mmCIF file of C-alpha atoms in Angstrom:
data_model
loop_
_atom_site.group_PDB
_atom_site.id
_atom_site.type_symbol
_atom_site.label_atom_id
_atom_site.label_comp_id
_atom_site.label_asym_id
_atom_site.label_seq_id
_atom_site.Cartn_x
_atom_site.Cartn_y
_atom_site.Cartn_z
ATOM 1 C CA MET A 1 -7.568 -12.689 -6.660
ATOM 2 C CA PHE A 2 -7.790 -9.466 -8.164
ATOM 3 C CA LEU A 3 -7.160 -10.677 -12.170
ATOM 4 C CA LYS A 4 -10.836 -11.088 -12.662
ATOM 5 C CA THR A 5 -11.988 -8.023 -11.254
ATOM 6 C CA LEU A 6 -8.816 -6.320 -14.034
ATOM 7 C CA ILE A 7 -10.091 -8.404 -16.218
ATOM 8 C CA ASP A 8 -13.868 -7.173 -15.710
ATOM 9 C CA ARG A 9 -13.084 -3.562 -15.142
ATOM 10 C CA ASN A 10 -9.657 -2.816 -16.769
ATOM 11 C CA PRO A 11 -8.821 -5.078 -19.481
ATOM 12 C CA ARG A 12 -6.998 -2.159 -21.652
ATOM 13 C CA PHE A 13 -4.795 -1.537 -18.892
ATOM 14 C CA ILE A 14 -4.005 -5.390 -19.477
ATOM 15 C CA GLU A 15 -3.587 -5.472 -23.063
ATOM 16 C CA ALA A 16 -1.253 -1.904 -23.181
ATOM 17 C CA ALA A 17 0.716 -3.915 -20.302
ATOM 18 C CA MET A 18 1.359 -7.158 -22.402
ATOM 19 C CA ALA A 19 1.950 -4.846 -25.412
ATOM 20 C CA LEU A 20 4.431 -3.222 -24.023
ATOM 21 C CA HIS A 21 6.480 -5.966 -22.978
ATOM 22 C CA GLN A 22 6.037 -7.607 -25.882
ATOM 23 C CA ALA A 23 7.717 -4.226 -27.601
ATOM 24 C CA GLY A 24 10.578 -4.505 -25.180
ATOM 25 C CA GLU A 25 9.367 -1.504 -22.745
ATOM 26 C CA ILE A 26 8.438 -3.152 -19.386
ATOM 27 C CA PRO A 27 10.657 -5.797 -18.217
ATOM 28 C CA PRO A 28 9.482 -9.226 -17.050
ATOM 29 C CA ASN A 29 9.337 -9.434 -12.502
ATOM 30 C CA SER A 30 7.200 -5.779 -13.106
ATOM 31 C CA TYR A 31 4.359 -4.164 -10.476
ATOM 32 C CA VAL A 32 2.724 -2.121 -13.522
ATOM 33 C CA ILE A 33 0.473 1.064 -12.797
ATOM 34 C CA ASP A 34 -2.077 2.571 -14.971
ATOM 35 C CA LEU A 35 -1.468 5.968 -13.485
ATOM 36 C CA ASP A 36 -4.469 7.853 -15.032
ATOM 37 C CA GLN A 37 -6.660 5.157 -13.170
ATOM 38 C CA VAL A 38 -4.835 5.936 -9.694
ATOM 39 C CA GLU A 39 -5.248 9.404 -10.221
ATOM 40 C CA ALA A 40 -9.212 8.975 -10.767
ATOM 41 C CA ASN A 41 -9.089 6.695 -7.516
ATOM 42 C CA ALA A 42 -7.632 9.254 -5.640
ATOM 43 C CA ARG A 43 -9.986 12.378 -6.758
ATOM 44 C CA LEU A 44 -12.952 10.423 -6.301
ATOM 45 C CA PHE A 45 -11.619 9.549 -2.434
ATOM 46 C CA SER A 46 -10.335 13.058 -1.546
ATOM 47 C CA GLU A 47 -13.713 14.275 -2.523
ATOM 48 C CA GLU A 48 -15.803 11.875 -0.278
ATOM 49 C CA ALA A 49 -13.240 12.315 2.650
ATOM 50 C CA ALA A 50 -13.829 15.931 2.001
ATOM 51 C CA LYS A 51 -17.410 15.491 2.506
ATOM 52 C CA TYR A 52 -16.652 14.462 6.314
ATOM 53 C CA SER A 53 -13.074 16.984 6.891
ATOM 54 C CA LEU A 54 -11.201 13.918 7.062
ATOM 55 C CA LYS A 55 -7.603 14.371 5.970
ATOM 56 C CA THR A 56 -5.890 11.940 3.750
ATOM 57 C CA PHE A 57 -2.695 11.070 3.814
ATOM 58 C CA ALA A 58 -1.788 8.211 0.655
ATOM 59 C CA MET A 59 0.164 5.185 1.488
ATOM 60 C CA THR A 60 2.646 4.512 -1.180
ATOM 61 C CA LYS A 61 4.687 1.349 -0.129
ATOM 62 C CA GLN A 62 1.889 -1.242 -1.995
ATOM 63 C CA VAL A 63 3.341 0.091 -5.266
ATOM 64 C CA SER A 64 7.399 0.750 -4.246
ATOM 65 C CA ARG A 65 6.749 4.234 -3.526
ATOM 66 C CA HIS A 66 6.274 4.724 -7.486
ATOM 67 C CA SER A 67 7.509 8.796 -7.790
ATOM 68 C CA GLY A 68 4.475 8.671 -11.252
ATOM 69 C CA PHE A 69 2.392 6.854 -8.397
ATOM 70 C CA CYS A 70 2.756 9.691 -6.219
ATOM 71 C CA ALA A 71 2.143 12.508 -8.648
ATOM 72 C CA ALA A 72 -0.919 10.604 -10.029
ATOM 73 C CA VAL A 73 -2.065 10.866 -6.900
ATOM 74 C CA MET A 74 -1.280 14.761 -6.174
ATOM 75 C CA ARG A 75 -2.735 14.957 -9.460
ATOM 76 C CA GLY A 76 -6.379 13.881 -7.717
ATOM 77 C CA GLY A 77 -6.142 16.088 -5.217
ATOM 78 C CA ILE A 78 -3.990 14.109 -2.175
ATOM 79 C CA ASP A 79 -1.308 16.300 -1.389
ATOM 80 C CA ARG A 80 0.049 14.715 1.356
ATOM 81 C CA SER A 81 1.555 10.584 2.221
ATOM 82 C CA VAL A 82 1.686 8.550 5.204
ATOM 83 C CA ALA A 83 5.062 6.789 5.165
ATOM 84 C CA VAL A 84 5.213 3.412 6.624
ATOM 85 C CA ASP A 85 9.097 3.734 7.077
ATOM 86 C CA MET A 86 12.033 6.035 6.775
ATOM 87 C CA ASP A 87 12.948 4.766 3.237
ATOM 88 C CA CYS A 88 9.213 5.314 2.280
ATOM 89 C CA ALA A 89 9.054 9.112 3.572
ATOM 90 C CA ILE A 90 12.298 10.058 1.399
ATOM 91 C CA ALA A 91 11.019 8.496 -1.562
ATOM 92 C CA CYS A 92 7.881 10.658 -1.013
ATOM 93 C CA HIS A 93 9.415 13.641 0.187
ATOM 94 C CA ARG A 94 11.755 13.210 -3.388
ATOM 95 C CA ALA A 95 8.610 12.901 -5.884
ATOM 96 C CA GLY A 96 6.448 15.706 -4.445
ATOM 97 C CA LEU A 97 3.974 14.508 -1.715
ATOM 98 C CA GLN A 98 4.777 16.514 1.553
ATOM 99 C CA THR A 99 4.750 14.334 4.840
ATOM 100 C CA GLY A 100 1.804 14.448 6.765
ATOM 101 C CA HIS A 101 2.239 11.374 9.308
ATOM 102 C CA LEU A 102 5.731 9.233 9.949
ATOM 103 C CA GLY A 103 6.686 6.793 12.761
ATOM 104 C CA HIS A 104 3.307 4.504 12.226
ATOM 105 C CA LEU A 105 3.484 1.318 11.249
ATOM 106 C CA VAL A 106 7.351 1.528 11.838
ATOM 107 C CA GLN A 107 8.800 4.097 14.615
ATOM 108 C CA VAL A 108 11.315 6.389 13.463
ATOM 109 C CA PRO A 109 15.288 5.363 14.233
ATOM 110 C CA GLN A 110 17.182 7.273 17.099
ATOM 111 C CA ARG A 111 19.741 8.895 14.958
ATOM 112 C CA ASP A 112 17.088 9.366 11.689
ATOM 113 C CA ALA A 113 15.290 12.150 14.452
ATOM 114 C CA GLY A 114 16.778 15.157 13.260
ATOM 115 C CA TYR A 115 16.814 14.371 9.913
ATOM 116 C CA ALA A 116 12.937 13.641 9.590
ATOM 117 C CA ALA A 117 12.231 17.082 11.900
ATOM 118 C CA ALA A 118 14.188 19.309 10.247
ATOM 119 C CA TYR A 119 13.829 17.824 6.741
ATOM 120 C CA LEU A 120 10.890 16.168 6.077
ATOM 121 C CA LYS A 121 8.742 18.563 8.970
ATOM 122 C CA PRO A 122 6.067 15.725 9.101
ATOM 123 C CA ASP A 123 2.440 17.391 9.716
ATOM 124 C CA TYR A 124 2.383 14.181 12.682
ATOM 125 C CA TRP A 125 4.685 12.245 14.214
ATOM 126 C CA THR A 126 3.526 9.083 16.041
ATOM 127 C CA VAL A 127 5.386 7.164 19.168
ATOM 128 C CA PHE A 128 4.757 3.775 20.896
ATOM 129 C CA THR A 129 6.661 4.889 24.021
ATOM 130 C CA MET A 130 7.892 8.144 26.066
ATOM 131 C CA ASP A 131 11.980 7.435 25.008
ATOM 132 C CA LYS A 132 10.455 8.073 21.071
ATOM 133 C CA ALA A 133 8.193 10.700 21.816
ATOM 134 C CA ARG A 134 11.209 12.372 24.046
ATOM 135 C CA GLU A 135 13.275 11.977 20.618
ATOM 136 C CA ALA A 136 10.567 13.529 18.337
ATOM 137 C CA ALA A 137 10.467 16.363 20.709
ATOM 138 C CA LYS A 138 14.151 16.839 21.030
ATOM 139 C CA ALA A 139 14.646 16.149 17.192
ATOM 140 C CA ALA A 140 12.049 19.125 16.357
ATOM 141 C CA ALA A 141 13.480 21.631 19.164
ATOM 142 C CA GLU A 142 16.787 21.826 17.472
ATOM 143 C CA ALA A 143 14.899 22.489 13.893
ATOM 144 C CA GLY A 144 13.441 25.337 15.863
ATOM 145 C CA ARG A 145 9.971 23.459 15.275
ATOM 146 C CA VAL A 146 7.125 22.007 17.355
ATOM 147 C CA GLN A 147 6.244 18.626 16.585
ATOM 148 C CA ASN A 148 2.529 17.268 16.471
ATOM 149 C CA ILE A 149 2.750 13.954 18.289
ATOM 150 C CA LEU A 150 0.375 11.209 17.940
ATOM 151 C CA ALA A 151 0.302 8.521 20.503
ATOM 152 C CA ARG A 152 -0.548 4.696 19.638
ATOM 153 C CA ILE A 153 -2.439 3.498 22.586
ATOM 154 C CA GLN A 154 -3.592 -0.167 22.870
ATOM 155 C CA THR A 155 -5.834 -1.907 25.177
ATOM 156 C CA GLY A 156 -6.502 -5.633 26.434
ATOM 157 C CA GLY A 157 -8.302 -7.807 23.168
ATOM 158 C CA ASP A 158 -7.325 -5.425 20.337
ATOM 159 C CA THR A 159 -5.461 -6.977 17.426
ATOM 160 C CA PHE A 160 -2.527 -6.982 16.395
ATOM 161 C CA TYR A 161 -0.456 -9.081 13.618
ATOM 162 C CA ARG A 162 1.993 -10.511 14.721
ATOM 163 C CA GLY A 163 5.207 -8.278 15.084
ATOM 164 C CA HIS A 164 2.975 -5.072 15.152
ATOM 165 C CA GLU A 165 2.373 -4.885 18.587
ATOM 166 C CA GLY A 166 3.243 -1.551 20.265
ATOM 167 C CA GLY A 167 1.847 1.183 22.083
ATOM 168 C CA PHE A 168 0.559 3.239 25.470
ATOM 169 C CA VAL A 169 -1.751 1.967 27.396
ATOM 170 C CA ALA A 170 -5.059 3.560 26.524
ATOM 171 C CA GLU A 171 -6.576 4.316 30.020
ATOM 172 C CA ASP A 172 -3.473 6.458 30.527
ATOM 173 C CA ILE A 173 -4.014 8.917 27.807
ATOM 174 C CA VAL A 174 -5.081 11.927 29.455
ATOM 175 C CA GLN A 175 -1.244 11.511 31.497
ATOM 176 C CA ILE A 176 -0.047 10.506 28.637
ATOM 177 C CA ALA A 177 -0.678 13.566 26.850
ATOM 178 C CA ASP A 178 0.206 15.644 29.557
ATOM 179 C CA GLU A 179 3.189 14.185 29.440
ATOM 180 C CA ILE A 180 3.942 15.030 25.696
ATOM 181 C CA ASP A 181 2.386 18.311 25.849
ATOM 182 C CA ALA A 182 5.509 18.456 28.623
ATOM 183 C CA LEU A 183 8.144 18.269 26.428
ATOM 184 C CA ASP A 184 9.841 21.365 24.807
ATOM 185 C CA GLY A 185 9.475 20.695 21.153
ATOM 186 C CA ALA A 186 6.159 18.484 21.401
ATOM 187 C CA ARG A 187 2.663 19.209 21.145
ATOM 188 C CA PHE A 188 0.191 16.428 21.881
ATOM 189 C CA ALA A 189 -2.001 16.324 18.357
ATOM 190 C CA GLY A 190 -4.188 12.973 19.398
ATOM 191 C CA ILE A 191 -4.236 9.424 18.982
ATOM 192 C CA THR A 192 -3.697 6.437 16.211
ATOM 193 C CA THR A 193 -4.064 2.330 15.901
ATOM 194 C CA PHE A 194 -3.630 -0.362 13.479
ATOM 195 C CA PRO A 195 -5.850 -2.296 11.726
ATOM 196 C CA ALA A 196 -8.979 0.427 12.896
ATOM 197 C CA LEU A 197 -10.745 -1.600 10.271
ATOM 198 C CA LEU A 198 -10.681 -5.406 9.293
ATOM 199 C CA PHE A 199 -11.677 -7.633 6.182
ATOM 200 C CA ASP A 200 -14.025 -10.169 7.487
ATOM 201 C CA LEU A 201 -13.434 -13.190 5.202
ATOM 202 C CA ASP A 202 -16.600 -15.247 6.714
ATOM 203 C CA SER A 203 -19.019 -12.486 5.369
ATOM 204 C CA ASN A 204 -17.097 -10.828 3.277
ATOM 205 C CA SER A 205 -17.126 -7.025 4.458
ATOM 206 C CA VAL A 206 -14.853 -5.091 6.430
ATOM 207 C CA LYS A 207 -15.782 -4.347 9.528
ATOM 208 C CA PRO A 208 -14.443 -2.180 12.666
ATOM 209 C CA THR A 209 -12.057 -3.540 15.059
ATOM 210 C CA GLN A 210 -11.660 -3.436 18.996
ATOM 211 C CA ASN A 211 -9.179 -0.980 18.550
ATOM 212 C CA LEU A 212 -11.414 1.343 16.828
ATOM 213 C CA ALA A 213 -13.774 1.499 19.549
ATOM 214 C CA THR A 214 -10.115 1.980 21.866
ATOM 215 C CA LEU A 215 -9.754 5.294 19.842
ATOM 216 C CA THR A 216 -13.151 6.261 20.623
ATOM 217 C CA LYS A 217 -12.860 5.638 24.794
ATOM 218 C CA ALA A 218 -10.084 7.724 24.364
ATOM 219 C CA LEU A 219 -10.839 10.415 22.611
ATOM 220 C CA GLN A 220 -14.025 10.568 25.023
ATOM 221 C CA ALA A 221 -11.446 10.594 27.948
ATOM 222 C CA LEU A 222 -9.808 13.229 26.672
ATOM 223 C CA ALA A 223 -12.643 15.526 25.755
ATOM 224 C CA ASP A 224 -13.815 14.888 29.743
ATOM 225 C CA ALA A 225 -10.252 16.416 30.620
ATOM 226 C CA GLY A 226 -11.112 19.838 28.582
ATOM 227 C CA ARG A 227 -9.195 18.743 25.821
ATOM 228 C CA SER A 228 -10.510 19.228 22.286
ATOM 229 C CA ASP A 229 -9.493 19.288 18.285
ATOM 230 C CA ILE A 230 -7.886 15.737 19.109
ATOM 231 C CA GLU A 231 -6.722 13.972 15.640
ATOM 232 C CA VAL A 232 -7.808 10.744 15.511
ATOM 233 C CA ASN A 233 -5.550 8.411 12.689
ATOM 234 C CA ALA A 234 -7.741 5.230 12.087
ATOM 235 C CA PRO A 235 -5.805 3.684 9.251
ATOM 236 C CA GLY A 236 -6.545 0.372 7.718
ATOM 237 C CA THR A 237 -8.820 -0.986 4.265
ATOM 238 C CA ASN A 238 -9.726 3.193 4.258
ATOM 239 C CA SER A 239 -12.095 2.431 0.814
ATOM 240 C CA MET A 240 -13.887 5.540 0.169
ATOM 241 C CA ALA A 241 -16.801 3.166 0.959
ATOM 242 C CA LEU A 242 -16.238 2.735 4.291
ATOM 243 C CA LEU A 243 -15.395 6.701 5.271
ATOM 244 C CA PRO A 244 -18.927 7.285 6.513
ATOM 245 C CA ALA A 245 -18.169 5.004 9.652
ATOM 246 C CA LEU A 246 -15.302 6.058 10.467
ATOM 247 C CA ALA A 247 -16.484 9.594 10.537
ATOM 248 C CA GLU A 248 -19.035 8.598 12.815
ATOM 249 C CA ALA A 249 -16.701 6.359 14.817
ATOM 250 C CA GLY A 250 -14.596 10.161 15.031
ATOM 251 C CA ALA A 251 -11.816 9.568 12.848
ATOM 252 C CA THR A 252 -10.147 12.757 11.373
ATOM 253 C CA GLN A 253 -7.545 11.379 9.549
ATOM 254 C CA VAL A 254 -7.725 8.183 6.941
ATOM 255 C CA GLU A 255 -4.308 6.288 5.031
ATOM 256 C CA PRO A 256 -5.999 4.657 1.913
ATOM 257 C CA GLY A 257 -3.639 2.669 0.055
ATOM 258 C CA ASN A 258 -4.703 -0.203 -1.864
ATOM 259 C CA ALA A 259 -8.025 1.608 -2.304
ATOM 260 C CA LEU A 260 -6.000 3.788 -4.158
ATOM 261 C CA HIS A 261 -5.227 1.278 -6.489
ATOM 262 C CA GLY A 262 -8.446 -0.825 -6.239
ATOM 263 C CA THR A 263 -6.821 -4.208 -4.600
ATOM 264 C CA THR A 264 -8.484 -3.376 -0.535
ATOM 265 C CA PRO A 265 -10.013 -6.973 -0.265
ATOM 266 C CA LEU A 266 -13.241 -5.590 -0.078
ATOM 267 C CA HIS A 267 -12.450 -4.923 -4.114
ATOM 268 C CA ALA A 268 -11.979 -8.480 -4.364
ATOM 269 C CA VAL A 269 -15.509 -9.495 -3.496
ATOM 270 C CA GLN A 270 -17.281 -5.683 -4.608
ATOM 271 C CA ASP A 271 -17.218 -3.473 -7.393
ATOM 272 C CA LEU A 272 -16.664 -0.336 -5.103
ATOM 273 C CA PRO A 273 -15.966 2.985 -7.044
ATOM 274 C CA GLU A 274 -11.704 3.030 -6.801
ATOM 275 C CA GLY A 275 -11.380 0.512 -10.075
ATOM 276 C CA PRO A 276 -8.526 -1.885 -10.528
ATOM 277 C CA ALA A 277 -4.427 -0.042 -11.744
ATOM 278 C CA VAL A 278 -2.355 -2.407 -10.698
ATOM 279 C CA LEU A 279 -0.865 -5.839 -11.617
ATOM 280 C CA TYR A 280 2.232 -7.991 -11.931
ATOM 281 C CA LEU A 281 3.920 -8.570 -15.223
ATOM 282 C CA SER A 282 6.247 -11.371 -16.249
ATOM 283 C CA GLU A 283 7.191 -13.554 -19.191
ATOM 284 C CA VAL A 284 7.929 -17.382 -19.758
ATOM 285 C CA SER A 285 11.343 -18.450 -19.442
ATOM 286 C CA HIS A 286 11.323 -21.959 -20.324
ATOM 287 C CA GLN A 287 9.380 -25.358 -20.380
ATOM 288 C CA HIS A 288 10.026 -28.251 -17.990
ATOM 289 C CA GLN A 289 7.552 -31.095 -18.510
ATOM 290 C CA ASP A 290 3.841 -30.366 -17.803
ATOM 291 C CA GLU A 291 5.178 -27.006 -16.850
ATOM 292 C CA ALA A 292 5.965 -23.681 -18.371
ATOM 293 C CA TYR A 293 8.094 -21.546 -15.784
ATOM 294 C CA CYS A 294 7.931 -17.842 -15.833
ATOM 295 C CA PHE A 295 10.452 -15.157 -13.866
ATOM 296 C CA GLY A 296 9.733 -14.219 -10.379
ATOM 297 C CA GLY A 297 10.965 -11.949 -7.577
ATOM 298 C CA GLY A 298 7.568 -10.433 -7.144
ATOM 299 C CA LEU A 299 5.603 -13.423 -6.201
ATOM 300 C CA TYR A 300 4.347 -12.160 -3.631
ATOM 301 C CA ILE A 301 0.162 -12.667 -2.216
ATOM 302 C CA ASP A 302 -0.296 -10.545 0.665
ATOM 303 C CA PRO A 303 -1.825 -13.362 3.316
ATOM 304 C CA VAL A 304 -4.608 -11.423 4.599
ATOM 305 C CA PHE A 305 -6.404 -13.832 2.207
ATOM 306 C CA PRO A 306 -6.256 -17.823 3.282
ATOM 307 C CA GLY A 307 -4.220 -19.820 0.099
ATOM 308 C CA TYR A 308 -6.220 -20.078 -2.971
ATOM 309 C CA ASP A 309 -6.017 -21.004 -6.690
ATOM 310 C CA VAL A 310 -3.335 -18.561 -8.929
ATOM 311 C CA ARG A 311 -3.971 -17.863 -12.452
ATOM 312 C CA ALA A 312 -2.467 -15.713 -15.102
ATOM 313 C CA LEU A 313 -3.068 -14.520 -18.829
ATOM 314 C CA VAL A 314 -0.328 -16.027 -20.554
ATOM 315 C CA SER A 315 -0.378 -15.096 -24.165
ATOM 316 C CA GLY A 316 2.265 -14.139 -26.904
ATOM 317 C CA SER A 317 -0.164 -11.260 -27.766
ATOM 318 C CA PRO A 318 -2.498 -8.421 -25.579
ATOM 319 C CA THR A 319 -5.323 -10.512 -24.552
ATOM 320 C CA SER A 320 -8.043 -10.113 -21.375
ATOM 321 C CA ALA A 321 -9.464 -13.562 -22.391
ATOM 322 C CA PRO A 322 -10.426 -16.141 -20.043
ATOM 323 C CA GLU A 323 -10.120 -18.419 -22.026
ATOM 324 C CA ASP A 324 -6.225 -17.592 -21.961
ATOM 325 C CA LEU A 325 -5.973 -17.939 -18.376
ATOM 326 C CA TYR A 326 -3.440 -20.607 -16.678
ATOM 327 C CA GLN A 327 -3.444 -22.201 -13.512
ATOM 328 C CA VAL A 328 0.159 -21.085 -11.822
ATOM 329 C CA ASP A 329 1.955 -22.559 -9.022
ATOM 330 C CA ILE A 330 3.858 -20.216 -7.344
ATOM 331 C CA PRO A 331 6.783 -21.208 -4.315
ATOM 332 C CA ASP A 332 5.920 -20.959 -1.291
ATOM 333 C CA TYR A 333 6.582 -18.230 1.285
ATOM 334 C CA LYS A 334 10.103 -20.205 2.675
ATOM 335 C CA ALA A 335 11.581 -20.496 -0.638
ATOM 336 C CA ILE A 336 12.647 -17.399 -3.500
ATOM 337 C CA ASP A 337 10.300 -17.171 -5.841
ATOM 338 C CA TYR A 338 12.910 -17.379 -8.746
ATOM 339 C CA TYR A 339 10.164 -18.885 -11.082
ATOM 340 C CA GLY A 340 6.619 -19.260 -11.125
ATOM 341 C CA MET A 341 5.074 -22.920 -12.383
ATOM 342 C CA ILE A 342 2.146 -22.609 -15.248
ATOM 343 C CA ASN A 343 -0.051 -25.550 -15.492
ATOM 344 C CA THR A 344 0.548 -26.612 -18.951
ATOM 345 C CA LYS A 345 -1.099 -30.065 -19.087
ATOM 346 C CA ASP A 346 -3.798 -30.219 -21.626
ATOM 347 C CA ARG A 347 -3.216 -26.853 -22.753
ATOM 348 C CA PRO A 348 -1.349 -25.045 -25.674
ATOM 349 C CA THR A 349 2.080 -25.007 -24.723
ATOM 350 C CA PRO A 350 3.436 -20.995 -24.567
ATOM 351 C CA ASN A 351 6.469 -19.933 -26.166
ATOM 352 C CA THR A 352 9.487 -18.425 -24.751
ATOM 353 C CA GLY A 353 9.165 -14.909 -23.989
ATOM 354 C CA ASP A 354 5.378 -14.911 -24.064
ATOM 355 C CA THR A 355 3.962 -12.215 -21.187
ATOM 356 C CA VAL A 356 2.370 -13.884 -17.838
ATOM 357 C CA VAL A 357 -0.369 -11.023 -15.767
ATOM 358 C CA PHE A 358 -0.954 -11.690 -12.835
ATOM 359 C CA GLY A 359 -3.358 -9.975 -10.351
ATOM 360 C CA PHE A 360 -1.819 -9.523 -6.912
ATOM 361 C CA ARG A 361 -2.590 -7.429 -3.961
ATOM 362 C CA GLY A 362 0.321 -5.462 -4.395
ATOM 363 C CA GLN A 363 2.891 -5.013 -1.541
ATOM 364 C CA SER A 364 6.039 -4.507 -4.317
ATOM 365 C CA PHE A 365 7.906 -2.995 -1.694
ATOM 366 C CA VAL A 366 8.496 -6.019 0.032
ATOM 367 C CA THR A 367 9.710 -7.698 -3.104
ATOM 368 C CA ARG A 368 12.949 -7.187 -5.522
ATOM 369 C CA ALA A 369 10.266 -6.232 -8.471
ATOM 370 C CA ASN A 370 10.546 -3.350 -10.717
ATOM 371 C CA THR A 371 7.899 -0.788 -10.534
ATOM 372 C CA VAL A 372 6.661 0.431 -13.669
ATOM 373 C CA GLY A 373 3.883 3.594 -14.818
ATOM 374 C CA ILE A 374 1.688 3.940 -17.711
ATOM 375 C CA SER A 375 -0.094 6.185 -18.773
ATOM 376 C CA GLY A 376 -2.885 6.753 -21.806
ATOM 377 C CA VAL A 377 -4.396 3.694 -21.265
ATOM 378 C CA ALA A 378 -7.785 5.519 -21.526
ATOM 379 C CA SER A 379 -6.858 7.570 -24.495
ATOM 380 C CA GLY A 380 -5.736 4.373 -26.387
ATOM 381 C CA THR A 381 -2.003 5.520 -26.124
ATOM 382 C CA PRO A 382 -0.368 4.334 -23.761
ATOM 383 C CA ASN A 383 3.504 4.909 -22.621
ATOM 384 C CA VAL A 384 5.515 3.994 -19.783
ATOM 385 C CA SER A 385 6.754 7.127 -17.765
ATOM 386 C CA SER A 386 9.162 5.587 -15.773
ATOM 387 C CA ILE A 387 10.820 2.252 -14.302
ATOM 388 C CA GLU A 388 12.062 2.180 -10.781
ATOM 389 C CA ASN A 389 12.827 -0.166 -7.952
ATOM 390 C CA ILE A 390 10.781 -0.470 -4.395
ATOM 391 C CA PHE A 391 12.896 2.610 -3.197
ATOM 392 C CA GLY A 392 11.002 4.931 -5.885
ATOM 393 C CA GLN A 393 14.400 5.625 -7.983
ATOM 394 C CA PRO A 394 14.743 5.015 -11.211
ATOM 395 C CA VAL A 395 16.049 1.864 -12.510
ATOM 396 C CA ASP A 396 19.288 1.658 -14.774
ATOM 397 C CA ARG A 397 17.807 -1.146 -17.165
ATOM 398 C CA HIS A 398 20.184 -2.214 -20.334
ATOM 399 C CA GLU A 399 19.683 -0.828 -23.721
ATOM 400 C CA GLY A 400 16.335 -2.549 -24.919
ATOM 401 C CA TYR A 401 14.261 -1.316 -22.599
ATOM 402 C CA SER A 402 13.012 2.672 -23.633
ATOM 403 C CA LYS A 403 13.037 4.096 -19.581
#
């Protein structure tokens, strides 16, 4: 889906990654990040967000909280992360990003609350229930802090991915705010939802969900009750092209993730300011009948799109030429992706060890792939910064890989 965009807009990145793989510096089953492009994307996004006084928290899960990615984001002007779970918060904190937002999408486990309050010290902490609000408040009080709390709200007709459901009844937000303020160690700071924006396949555009209107109505109810300076956290498809609409709806916080590496759904159909900065790399293992098999482990297609024909660049030398594209069949979600199957019927048969490059919209933290940062692509001196696992920790590779 995103390989064409990579070929059109960042071919040197593809070729650099292939060359480093052929030199033995990048293992197969790796999401590879162009750190220079990420830095540029973060700078574009943060500068645009500042025009609308929007607080920006970087989502890092899509590239496995890679430390080099975090550093590039910070160089680009974003110094805080949104942590999708505790593993994410710990990895980002270790990499130097402050915890801007914790507890959304995944609530903080009860026995992690003390650690989160005392060590991570999040600017904002989202809760779905009063039980979770009390946990956060108690932990903050014990740490000698007053914690800013965001209440996740919902009402009938709001959109949720299955497994993401939860939140306070939006119509009760004034009472909820009062109850949170009454807790020792807590301060009601604002409201949130997910997703506030969604890609629409029929129009190839991003549209607001009812959730965003729910936030706007709740904000008005809070204002009518005499509350001001309310934070409105509105995540989902936060490309810089959509920031004016979010600000108009009352948002005060945005959380770019895929935008930082140019892979929101909108990037697949439009040339947006953020450039493509991530690819998935493998290598040919063996041939069987009319298919060449490449190593899997990270063959994950985000189901934000319906099924589509997957293609990959396959070559023993660096290339971004369309004639080097092959059709690939990848295992169904129900199967383990040990291999991808490259269709070689009526095509030149690849050699064992040839490089294979895909253009996935990454969610690498749910895979068993490596994540590899490379810098120096734009200057023509690409080099590997680090090879890390899905928790942003260095991978102890055997001798033969440089990092």
